[in-house]
PDB file of C-alpha atoms and ligand atoms in Angstrom:
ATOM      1  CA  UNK A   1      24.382  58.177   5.070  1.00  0.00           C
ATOM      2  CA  UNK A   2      25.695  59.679   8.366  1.00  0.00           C
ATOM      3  CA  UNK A   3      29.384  59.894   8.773  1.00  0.00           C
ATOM      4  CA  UNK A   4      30.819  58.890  12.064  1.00  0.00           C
ATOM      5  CA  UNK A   5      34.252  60.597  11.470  1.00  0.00           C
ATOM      6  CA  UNK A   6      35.207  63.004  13.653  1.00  0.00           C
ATOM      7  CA  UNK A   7      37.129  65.622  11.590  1.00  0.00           C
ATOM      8  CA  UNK A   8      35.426  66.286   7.733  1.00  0.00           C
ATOM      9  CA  UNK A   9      36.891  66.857   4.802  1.00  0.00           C
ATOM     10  CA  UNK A  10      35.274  69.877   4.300  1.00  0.00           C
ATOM     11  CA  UNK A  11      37.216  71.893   7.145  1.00  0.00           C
ATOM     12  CA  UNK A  12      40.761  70.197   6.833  1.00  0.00           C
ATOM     13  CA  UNK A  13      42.329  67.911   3.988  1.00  0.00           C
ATOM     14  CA  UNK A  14      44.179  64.959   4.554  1.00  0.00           C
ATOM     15  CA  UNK A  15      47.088  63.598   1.677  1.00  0.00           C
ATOM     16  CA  UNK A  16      48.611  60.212   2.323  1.00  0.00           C
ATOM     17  CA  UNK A  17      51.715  59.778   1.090  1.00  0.00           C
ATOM     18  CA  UNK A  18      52.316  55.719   0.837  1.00  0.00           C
ATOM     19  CA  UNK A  19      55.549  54.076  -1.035  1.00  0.00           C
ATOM     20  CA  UNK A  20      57.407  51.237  -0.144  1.00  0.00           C
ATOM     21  CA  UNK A  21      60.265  51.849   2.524  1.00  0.00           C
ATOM     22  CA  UNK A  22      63.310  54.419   0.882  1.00  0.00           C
ATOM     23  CA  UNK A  23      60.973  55.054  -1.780  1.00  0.00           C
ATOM     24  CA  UNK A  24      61.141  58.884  -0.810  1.00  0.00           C
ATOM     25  CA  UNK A  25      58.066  59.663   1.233  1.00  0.00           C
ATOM     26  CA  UNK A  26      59.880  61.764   3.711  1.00  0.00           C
ATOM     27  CA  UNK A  27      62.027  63.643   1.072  1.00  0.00           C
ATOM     28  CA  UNK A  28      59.069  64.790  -1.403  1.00  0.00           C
ATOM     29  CA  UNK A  29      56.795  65.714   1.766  1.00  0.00           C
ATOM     30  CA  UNK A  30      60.032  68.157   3.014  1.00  0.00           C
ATOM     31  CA  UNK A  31      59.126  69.859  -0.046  1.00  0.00           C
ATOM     32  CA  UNK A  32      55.544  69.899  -0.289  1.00  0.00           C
ATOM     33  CA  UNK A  33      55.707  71.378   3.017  1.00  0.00           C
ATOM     34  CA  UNK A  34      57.996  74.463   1.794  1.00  0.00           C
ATOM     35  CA  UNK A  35      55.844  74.931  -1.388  1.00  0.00           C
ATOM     36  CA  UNK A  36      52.021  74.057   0.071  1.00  0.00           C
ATOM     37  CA  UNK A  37      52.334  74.638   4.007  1.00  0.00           C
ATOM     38  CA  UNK A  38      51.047  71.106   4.982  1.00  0.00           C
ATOM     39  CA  UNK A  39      51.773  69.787   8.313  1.00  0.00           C
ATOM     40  CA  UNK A  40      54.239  66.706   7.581  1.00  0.00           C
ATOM     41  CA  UNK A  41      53.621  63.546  10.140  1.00  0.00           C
ATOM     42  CA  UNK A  42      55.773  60.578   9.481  1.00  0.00           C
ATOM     43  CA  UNK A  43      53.774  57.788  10.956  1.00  0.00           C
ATOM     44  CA  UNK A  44      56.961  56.171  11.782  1.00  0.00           C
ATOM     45  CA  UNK A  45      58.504  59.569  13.179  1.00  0.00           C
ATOM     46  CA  UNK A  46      55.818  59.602  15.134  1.00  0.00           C
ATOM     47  CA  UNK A  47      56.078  55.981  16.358  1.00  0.00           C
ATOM     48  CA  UNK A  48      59.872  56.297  17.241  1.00  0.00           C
ATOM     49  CA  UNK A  49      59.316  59.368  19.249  1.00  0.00           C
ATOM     50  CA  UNK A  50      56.755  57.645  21.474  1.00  0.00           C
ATOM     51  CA  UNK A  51      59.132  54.537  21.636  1.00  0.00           C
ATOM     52  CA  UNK A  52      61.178  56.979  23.420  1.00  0.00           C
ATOM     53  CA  UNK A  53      59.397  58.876  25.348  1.00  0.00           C
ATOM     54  CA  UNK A  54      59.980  57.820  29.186  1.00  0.00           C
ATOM     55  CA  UNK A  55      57.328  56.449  30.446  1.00  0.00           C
ATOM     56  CA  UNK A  56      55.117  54.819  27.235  1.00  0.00           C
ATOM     57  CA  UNK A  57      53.267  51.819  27.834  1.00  0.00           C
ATOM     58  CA  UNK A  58      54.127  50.750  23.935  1.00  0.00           C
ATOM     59  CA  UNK A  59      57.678  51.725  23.887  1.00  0.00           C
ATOM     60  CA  UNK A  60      58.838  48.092  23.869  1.00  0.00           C
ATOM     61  CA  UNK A  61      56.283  46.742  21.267  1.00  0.00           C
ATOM     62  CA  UNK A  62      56.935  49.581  19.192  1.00  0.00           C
ATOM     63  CA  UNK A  63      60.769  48.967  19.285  1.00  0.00           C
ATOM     64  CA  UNK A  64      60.446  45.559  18.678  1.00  0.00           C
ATOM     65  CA  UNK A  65      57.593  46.068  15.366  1.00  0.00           C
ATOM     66  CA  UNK A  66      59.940  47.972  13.705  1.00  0.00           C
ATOM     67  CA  UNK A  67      62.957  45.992  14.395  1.00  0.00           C
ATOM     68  CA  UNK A  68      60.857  42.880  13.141  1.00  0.00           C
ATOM     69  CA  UNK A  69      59.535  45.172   9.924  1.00  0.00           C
ATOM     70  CA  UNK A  70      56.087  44.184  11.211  1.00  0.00           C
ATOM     71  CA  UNK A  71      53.296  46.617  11.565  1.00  0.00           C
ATOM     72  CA  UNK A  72      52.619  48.142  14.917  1.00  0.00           C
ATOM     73  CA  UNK A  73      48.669  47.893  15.632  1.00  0.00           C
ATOM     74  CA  UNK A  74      46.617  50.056  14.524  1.00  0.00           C
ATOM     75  CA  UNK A  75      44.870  51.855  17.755  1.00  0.00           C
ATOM     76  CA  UNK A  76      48.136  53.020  18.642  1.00  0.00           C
ATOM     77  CA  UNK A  77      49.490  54.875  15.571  1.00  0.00           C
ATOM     78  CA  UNK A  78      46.045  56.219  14.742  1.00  0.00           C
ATOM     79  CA  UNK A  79      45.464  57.749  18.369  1.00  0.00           C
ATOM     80  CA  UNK A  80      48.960  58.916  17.849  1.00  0.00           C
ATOM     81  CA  UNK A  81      48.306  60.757  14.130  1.00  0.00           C
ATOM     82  CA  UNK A  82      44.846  62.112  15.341  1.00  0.00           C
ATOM     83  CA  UNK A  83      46.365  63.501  18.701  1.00  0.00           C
ATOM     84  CA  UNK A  84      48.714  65.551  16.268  1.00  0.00           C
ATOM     85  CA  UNK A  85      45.986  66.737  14.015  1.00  0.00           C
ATOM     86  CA  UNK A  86      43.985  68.004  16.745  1.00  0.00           C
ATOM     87  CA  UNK A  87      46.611  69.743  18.569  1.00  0.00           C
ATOM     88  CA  UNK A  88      47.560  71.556  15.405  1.00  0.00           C
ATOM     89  CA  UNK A  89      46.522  74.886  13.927  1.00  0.00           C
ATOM     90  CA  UNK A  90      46.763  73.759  10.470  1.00  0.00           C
ATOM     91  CA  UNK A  91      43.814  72.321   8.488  1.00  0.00           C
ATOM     92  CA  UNK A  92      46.420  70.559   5.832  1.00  0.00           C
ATOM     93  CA  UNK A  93      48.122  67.586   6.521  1.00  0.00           C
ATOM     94  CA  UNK A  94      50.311  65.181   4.939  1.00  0.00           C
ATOM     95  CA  UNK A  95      50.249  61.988   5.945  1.00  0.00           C
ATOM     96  CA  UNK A  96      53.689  59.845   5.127  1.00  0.00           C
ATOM     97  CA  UNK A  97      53.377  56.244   5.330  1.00  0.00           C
ATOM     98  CA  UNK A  98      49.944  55.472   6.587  1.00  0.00           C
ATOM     99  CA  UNK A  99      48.219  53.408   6.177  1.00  0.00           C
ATOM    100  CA  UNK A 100      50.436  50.730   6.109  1.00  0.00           C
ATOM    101  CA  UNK A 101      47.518  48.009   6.378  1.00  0.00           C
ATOM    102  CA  UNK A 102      44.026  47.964   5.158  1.00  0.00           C
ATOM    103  CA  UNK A 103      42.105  47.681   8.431  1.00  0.00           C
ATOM    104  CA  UNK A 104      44.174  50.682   9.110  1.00  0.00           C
ATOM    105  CA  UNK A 105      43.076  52.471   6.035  1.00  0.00           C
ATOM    106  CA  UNK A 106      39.555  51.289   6.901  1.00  0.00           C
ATOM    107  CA  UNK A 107      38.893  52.811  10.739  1.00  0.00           C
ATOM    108  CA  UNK A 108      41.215  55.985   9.897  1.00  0.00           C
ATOM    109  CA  UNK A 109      38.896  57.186   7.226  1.00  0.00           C
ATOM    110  CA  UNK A 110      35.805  55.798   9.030  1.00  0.00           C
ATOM    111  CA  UNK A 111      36.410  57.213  12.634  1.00  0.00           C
ATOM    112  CA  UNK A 112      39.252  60.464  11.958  1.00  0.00           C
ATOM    113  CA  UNK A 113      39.010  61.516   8.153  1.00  0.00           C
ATOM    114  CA  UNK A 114      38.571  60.916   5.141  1.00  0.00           C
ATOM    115  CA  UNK A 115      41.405  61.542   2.728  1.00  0.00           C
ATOM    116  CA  UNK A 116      41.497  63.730  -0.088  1.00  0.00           C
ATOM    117  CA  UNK A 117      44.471  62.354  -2.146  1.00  0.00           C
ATOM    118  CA  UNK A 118      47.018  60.058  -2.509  1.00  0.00           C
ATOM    119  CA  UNK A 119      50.525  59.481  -3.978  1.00  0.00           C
ATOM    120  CA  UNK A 120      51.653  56.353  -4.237  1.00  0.00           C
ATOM    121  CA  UNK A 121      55.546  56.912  -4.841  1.00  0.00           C
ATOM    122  CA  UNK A 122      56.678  53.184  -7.121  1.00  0.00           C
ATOM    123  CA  UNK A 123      60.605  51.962  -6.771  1.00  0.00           C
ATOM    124  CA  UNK A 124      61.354  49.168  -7.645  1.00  0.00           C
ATOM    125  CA  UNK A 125      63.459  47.071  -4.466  1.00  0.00           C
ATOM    126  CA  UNK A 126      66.930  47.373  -6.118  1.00  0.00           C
ATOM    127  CA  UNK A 127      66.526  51.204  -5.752  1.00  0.00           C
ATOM    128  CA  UNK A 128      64.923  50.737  -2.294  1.00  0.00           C
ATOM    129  CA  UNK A 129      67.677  48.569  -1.299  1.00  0.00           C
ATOM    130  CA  UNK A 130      70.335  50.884  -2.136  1.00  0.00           C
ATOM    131  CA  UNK A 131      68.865  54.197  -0.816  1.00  0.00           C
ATOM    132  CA  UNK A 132      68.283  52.564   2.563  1.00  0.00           C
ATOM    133  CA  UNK A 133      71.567  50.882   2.842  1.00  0.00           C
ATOM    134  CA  UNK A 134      73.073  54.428   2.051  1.00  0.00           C
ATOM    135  CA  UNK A 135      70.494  56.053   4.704  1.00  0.00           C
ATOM    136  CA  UNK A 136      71.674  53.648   6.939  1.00  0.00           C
ATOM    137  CA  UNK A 137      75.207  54.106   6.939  1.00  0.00           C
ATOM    138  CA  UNK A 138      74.584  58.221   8.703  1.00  0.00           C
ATOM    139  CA  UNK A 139      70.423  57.061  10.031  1.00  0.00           C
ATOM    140  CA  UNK A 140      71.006  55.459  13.351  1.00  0.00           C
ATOM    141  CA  UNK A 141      67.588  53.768  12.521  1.00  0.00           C
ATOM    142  CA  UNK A 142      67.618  49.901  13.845  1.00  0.00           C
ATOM    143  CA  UNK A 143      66.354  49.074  10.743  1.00  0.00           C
ATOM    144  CA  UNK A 144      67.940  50.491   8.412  1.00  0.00           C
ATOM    145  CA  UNK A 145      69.621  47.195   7.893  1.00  0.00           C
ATOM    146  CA  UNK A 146      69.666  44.386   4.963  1.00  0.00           C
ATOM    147  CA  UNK A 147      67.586  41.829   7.339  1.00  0.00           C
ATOM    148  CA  UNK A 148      65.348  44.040   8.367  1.00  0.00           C
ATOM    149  CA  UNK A 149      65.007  46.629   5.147  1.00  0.00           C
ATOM    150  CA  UNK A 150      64.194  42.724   3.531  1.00  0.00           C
ATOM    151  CA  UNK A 151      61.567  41.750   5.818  1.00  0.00           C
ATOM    152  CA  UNK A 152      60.307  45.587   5.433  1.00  0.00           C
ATOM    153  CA  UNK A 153      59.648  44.925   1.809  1.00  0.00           C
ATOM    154  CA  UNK A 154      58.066  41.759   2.577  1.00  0.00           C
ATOM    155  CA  UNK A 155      55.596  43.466   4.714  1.00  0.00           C
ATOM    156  CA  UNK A 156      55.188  46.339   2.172  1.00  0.00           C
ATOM    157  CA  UNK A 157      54.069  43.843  -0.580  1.00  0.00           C
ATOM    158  CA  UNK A 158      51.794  41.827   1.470  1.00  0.00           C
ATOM    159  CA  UNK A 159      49.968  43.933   3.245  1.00  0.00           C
ATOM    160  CA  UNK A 160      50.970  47.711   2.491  1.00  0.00           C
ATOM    161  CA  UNK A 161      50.623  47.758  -1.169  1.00  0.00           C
ATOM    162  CA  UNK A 162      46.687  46.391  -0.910  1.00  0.00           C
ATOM    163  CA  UNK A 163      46.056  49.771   0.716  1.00  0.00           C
ATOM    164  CA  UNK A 164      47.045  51.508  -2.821  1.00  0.00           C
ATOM    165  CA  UNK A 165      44.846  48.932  -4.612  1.00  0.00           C
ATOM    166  CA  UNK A 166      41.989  49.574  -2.584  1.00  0.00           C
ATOM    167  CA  UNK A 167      42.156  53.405  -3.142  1.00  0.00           C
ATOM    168  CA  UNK A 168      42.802  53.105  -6.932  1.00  0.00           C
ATOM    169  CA  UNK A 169      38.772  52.427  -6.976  1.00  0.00           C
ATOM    170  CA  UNK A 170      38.115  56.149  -5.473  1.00  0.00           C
ATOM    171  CA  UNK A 171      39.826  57.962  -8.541  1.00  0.00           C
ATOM    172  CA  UNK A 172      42.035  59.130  -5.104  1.00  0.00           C
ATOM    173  CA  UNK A 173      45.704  57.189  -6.187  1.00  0.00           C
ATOM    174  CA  UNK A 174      48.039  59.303  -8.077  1.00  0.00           C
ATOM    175  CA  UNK A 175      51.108  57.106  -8.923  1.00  0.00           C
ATOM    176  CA  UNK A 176      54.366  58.842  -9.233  1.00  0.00           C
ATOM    177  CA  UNK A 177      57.800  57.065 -10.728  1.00  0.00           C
ATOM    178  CA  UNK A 178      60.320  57.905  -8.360  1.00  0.00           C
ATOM    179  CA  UNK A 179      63.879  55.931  -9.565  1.00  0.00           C
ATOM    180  CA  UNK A 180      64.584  59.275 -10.845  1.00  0.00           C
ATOM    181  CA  UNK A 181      66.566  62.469  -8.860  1.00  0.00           C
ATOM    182  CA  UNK A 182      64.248  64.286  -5.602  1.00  0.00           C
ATOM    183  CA  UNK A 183      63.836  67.211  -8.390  1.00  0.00           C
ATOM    184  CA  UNK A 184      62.519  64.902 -11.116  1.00  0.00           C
ATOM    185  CA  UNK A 185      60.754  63.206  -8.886  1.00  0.00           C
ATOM    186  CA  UNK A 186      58.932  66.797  -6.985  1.00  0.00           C
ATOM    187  CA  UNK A 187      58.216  67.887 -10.906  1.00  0.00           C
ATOM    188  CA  UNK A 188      56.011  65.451 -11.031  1.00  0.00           C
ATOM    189  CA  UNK A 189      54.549  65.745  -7.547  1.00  0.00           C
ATOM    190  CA  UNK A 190      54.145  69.285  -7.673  1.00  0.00           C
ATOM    191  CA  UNK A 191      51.555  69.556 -10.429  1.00  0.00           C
ATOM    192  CA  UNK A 192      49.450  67.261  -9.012  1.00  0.00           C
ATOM    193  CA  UNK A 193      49.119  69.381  -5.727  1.00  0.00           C
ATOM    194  CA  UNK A 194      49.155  72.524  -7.711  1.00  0.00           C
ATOM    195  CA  UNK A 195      45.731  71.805  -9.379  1.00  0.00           C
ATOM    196  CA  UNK A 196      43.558  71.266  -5.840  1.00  0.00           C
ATOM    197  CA  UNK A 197      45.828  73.669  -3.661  1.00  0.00           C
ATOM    198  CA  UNK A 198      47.148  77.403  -3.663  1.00  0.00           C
ATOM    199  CA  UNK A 199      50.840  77.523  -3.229  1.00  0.00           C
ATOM    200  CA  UNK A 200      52.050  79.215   0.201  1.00  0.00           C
TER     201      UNK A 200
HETATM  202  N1  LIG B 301      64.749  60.659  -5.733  1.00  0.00           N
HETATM  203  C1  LIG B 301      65.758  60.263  -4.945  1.00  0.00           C
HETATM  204  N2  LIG B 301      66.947  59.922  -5.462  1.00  0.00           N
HETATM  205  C2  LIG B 301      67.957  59.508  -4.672  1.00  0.00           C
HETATM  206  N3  LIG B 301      67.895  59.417  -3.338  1.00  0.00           N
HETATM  207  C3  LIG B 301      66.726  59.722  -2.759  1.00  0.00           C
HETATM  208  C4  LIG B 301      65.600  60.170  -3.513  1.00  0.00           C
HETATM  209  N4  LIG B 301      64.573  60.408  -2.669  1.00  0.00           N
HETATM  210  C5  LIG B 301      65.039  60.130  -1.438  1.00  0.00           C
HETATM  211  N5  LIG B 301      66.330  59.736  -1.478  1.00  0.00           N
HETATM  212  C6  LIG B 301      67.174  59.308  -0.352  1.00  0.00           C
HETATM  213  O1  LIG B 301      66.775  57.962  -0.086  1.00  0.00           O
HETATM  214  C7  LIG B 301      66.626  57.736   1.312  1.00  0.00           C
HETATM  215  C8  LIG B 301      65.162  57.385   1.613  1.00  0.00           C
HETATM  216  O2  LIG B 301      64.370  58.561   1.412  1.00  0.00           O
HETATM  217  P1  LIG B 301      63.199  58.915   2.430  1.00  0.00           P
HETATM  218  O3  LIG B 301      62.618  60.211   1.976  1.00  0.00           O
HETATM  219  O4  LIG B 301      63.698  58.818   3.821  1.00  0.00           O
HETATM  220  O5  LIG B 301      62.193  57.707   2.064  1.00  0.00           O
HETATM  221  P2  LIG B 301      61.013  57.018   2.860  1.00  0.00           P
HETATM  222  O6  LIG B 301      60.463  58.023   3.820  1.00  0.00           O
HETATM  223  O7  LIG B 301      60.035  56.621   1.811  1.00  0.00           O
HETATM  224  O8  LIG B 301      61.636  55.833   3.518  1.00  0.00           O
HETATM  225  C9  LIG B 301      67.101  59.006   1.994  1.00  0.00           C
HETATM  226  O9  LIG B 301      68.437  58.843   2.372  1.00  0.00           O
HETATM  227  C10 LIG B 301      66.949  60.088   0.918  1.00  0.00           C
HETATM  228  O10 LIG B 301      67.888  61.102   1.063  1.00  0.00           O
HETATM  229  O1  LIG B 302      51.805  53.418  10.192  1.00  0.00           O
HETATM  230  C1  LIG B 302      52.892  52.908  10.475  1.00  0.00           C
HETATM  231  C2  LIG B 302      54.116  53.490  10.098  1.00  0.00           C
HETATM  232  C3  LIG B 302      55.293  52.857  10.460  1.00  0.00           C
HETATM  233  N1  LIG B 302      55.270  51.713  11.178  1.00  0.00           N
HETATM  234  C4  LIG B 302      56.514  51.051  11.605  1.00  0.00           C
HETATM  235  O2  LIG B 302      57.609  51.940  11.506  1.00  0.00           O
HETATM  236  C5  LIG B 302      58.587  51.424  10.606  1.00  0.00           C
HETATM  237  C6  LIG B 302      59.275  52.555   9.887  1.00  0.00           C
HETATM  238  O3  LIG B 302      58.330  53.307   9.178  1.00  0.00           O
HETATM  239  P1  LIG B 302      58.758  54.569   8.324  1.00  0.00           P
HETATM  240  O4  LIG B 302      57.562  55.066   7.583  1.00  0.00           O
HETATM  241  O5  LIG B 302      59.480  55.537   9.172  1.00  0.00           O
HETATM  242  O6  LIG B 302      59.800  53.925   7.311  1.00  0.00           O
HETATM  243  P2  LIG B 302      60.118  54.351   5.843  1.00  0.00           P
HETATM  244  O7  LIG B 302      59.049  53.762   4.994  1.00  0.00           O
HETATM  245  O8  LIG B 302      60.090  55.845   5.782  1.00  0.00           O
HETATM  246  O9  LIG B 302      61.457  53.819   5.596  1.00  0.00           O
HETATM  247  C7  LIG B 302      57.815  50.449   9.724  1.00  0.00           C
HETATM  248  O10 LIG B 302      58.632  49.480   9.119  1.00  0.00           O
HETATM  249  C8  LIG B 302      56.861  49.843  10.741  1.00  0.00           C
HETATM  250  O11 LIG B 302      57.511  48.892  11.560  1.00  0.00           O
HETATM  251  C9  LIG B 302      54.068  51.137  11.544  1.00  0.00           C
HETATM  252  O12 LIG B 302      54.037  50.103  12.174  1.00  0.00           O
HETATM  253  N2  LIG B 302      52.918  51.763  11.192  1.00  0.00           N
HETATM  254 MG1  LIG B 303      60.231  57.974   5.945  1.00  0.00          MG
END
């Protein structure tokens, strides 16, 4: 079977990082990046710099997706994460919080690349709920509110968290408990990296 990806998983590896919202992507990707050299690209970072960036055609959808805790289609933030990945030097990347929807998962693997691993990080939504309320207090981020952070989880358990089930088949899902502290958390992380990839 011919592959119509563009990029292949023989010259550059791609880890997706997927957890509900405050479940710690961003945190244990800070330090994957220190120990592994990945590239780190928040989907969402991503999305919020092209909401601002004068001039973008998406800026208001984009603002008002995220506001809503709804998922902003999938053409855009895919162009967006594969404009990074071919700009960059690197050939590791770590993908945090993508895909967020199946047909996402689906067309990112079939027409970019195909991922090497996963981590799903699992909180439960009191911990969620708490760590984003605190986030929010020093964040800025317009939703980093109890309306929205509510309609986030919503959106997470619905649609988000098939993505996980679908990859479980592949052998691909590692799932990491992550109530605990970031260190806790990274010593379980860690290992799992350690065994496919040379530290920096
Ligand atoms: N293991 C942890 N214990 C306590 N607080 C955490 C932990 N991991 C992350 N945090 C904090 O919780 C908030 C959400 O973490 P973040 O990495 O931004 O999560 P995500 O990217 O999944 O939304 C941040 O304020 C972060 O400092
Ligand atoms: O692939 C993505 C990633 C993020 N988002 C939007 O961006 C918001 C914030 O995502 P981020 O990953 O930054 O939030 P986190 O999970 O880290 O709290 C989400 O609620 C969505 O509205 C999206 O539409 N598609
Ligand atoms: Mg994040």
């Amino acid at each position: 079977m011919t592959s119509e990806a563009k990029l292949s998983k023989d010259d550059m590896t791609v880890c997706f990082i997927l957890g509900g919202p405050g479940s710690g992507k961003g945190t244990q990707c800070a330090k994957l990046v220190q120990d592994f050299g990945f590239v780190h690209m928040s989907a969402g970072d991503l999305l919020r710099e092209e909401q601002q960036r004068p001039g973008s055609e998406y800026g208001e959808l984009i603002q008002n997706c995220i506001k809503e805790g709804k998922i902003v289609p999938s053409e855009v933030t895919i162009t967006l994460l594969e404009k990074k990945i071919i700009e960059s030097d690197s050939n590791r990347f770590l993908i945090d919080g993508f895909p967020r929807q199946l047909d996402q998962a689906l067309a990112f693997e079939k027409e970019v690349i195909e991922s090497t691993l996963i981590i799903y990080l699992e909180c439960s939504e009191e911990v969620m709920l708490k760590r984003l309320l605190k986030r929010g207090e020093t964040s800025g981020r317009i939703d980093d509110n109890k309306e929205t952070i509510l309609k986030r989880f919503k959106t997470f358990l619905e649609l988000s968290y098939p993505v996980v089930e679908h990859f479980r088949k592949s052998g691909k899902v590692h799932t990491v408990p992550c109530e605990d502290s970031v260190e806790e958390v990274y010593a379980r992380v860690k290992p799992i990296f350690a065994e496919l990839f040379k530290q920096k």
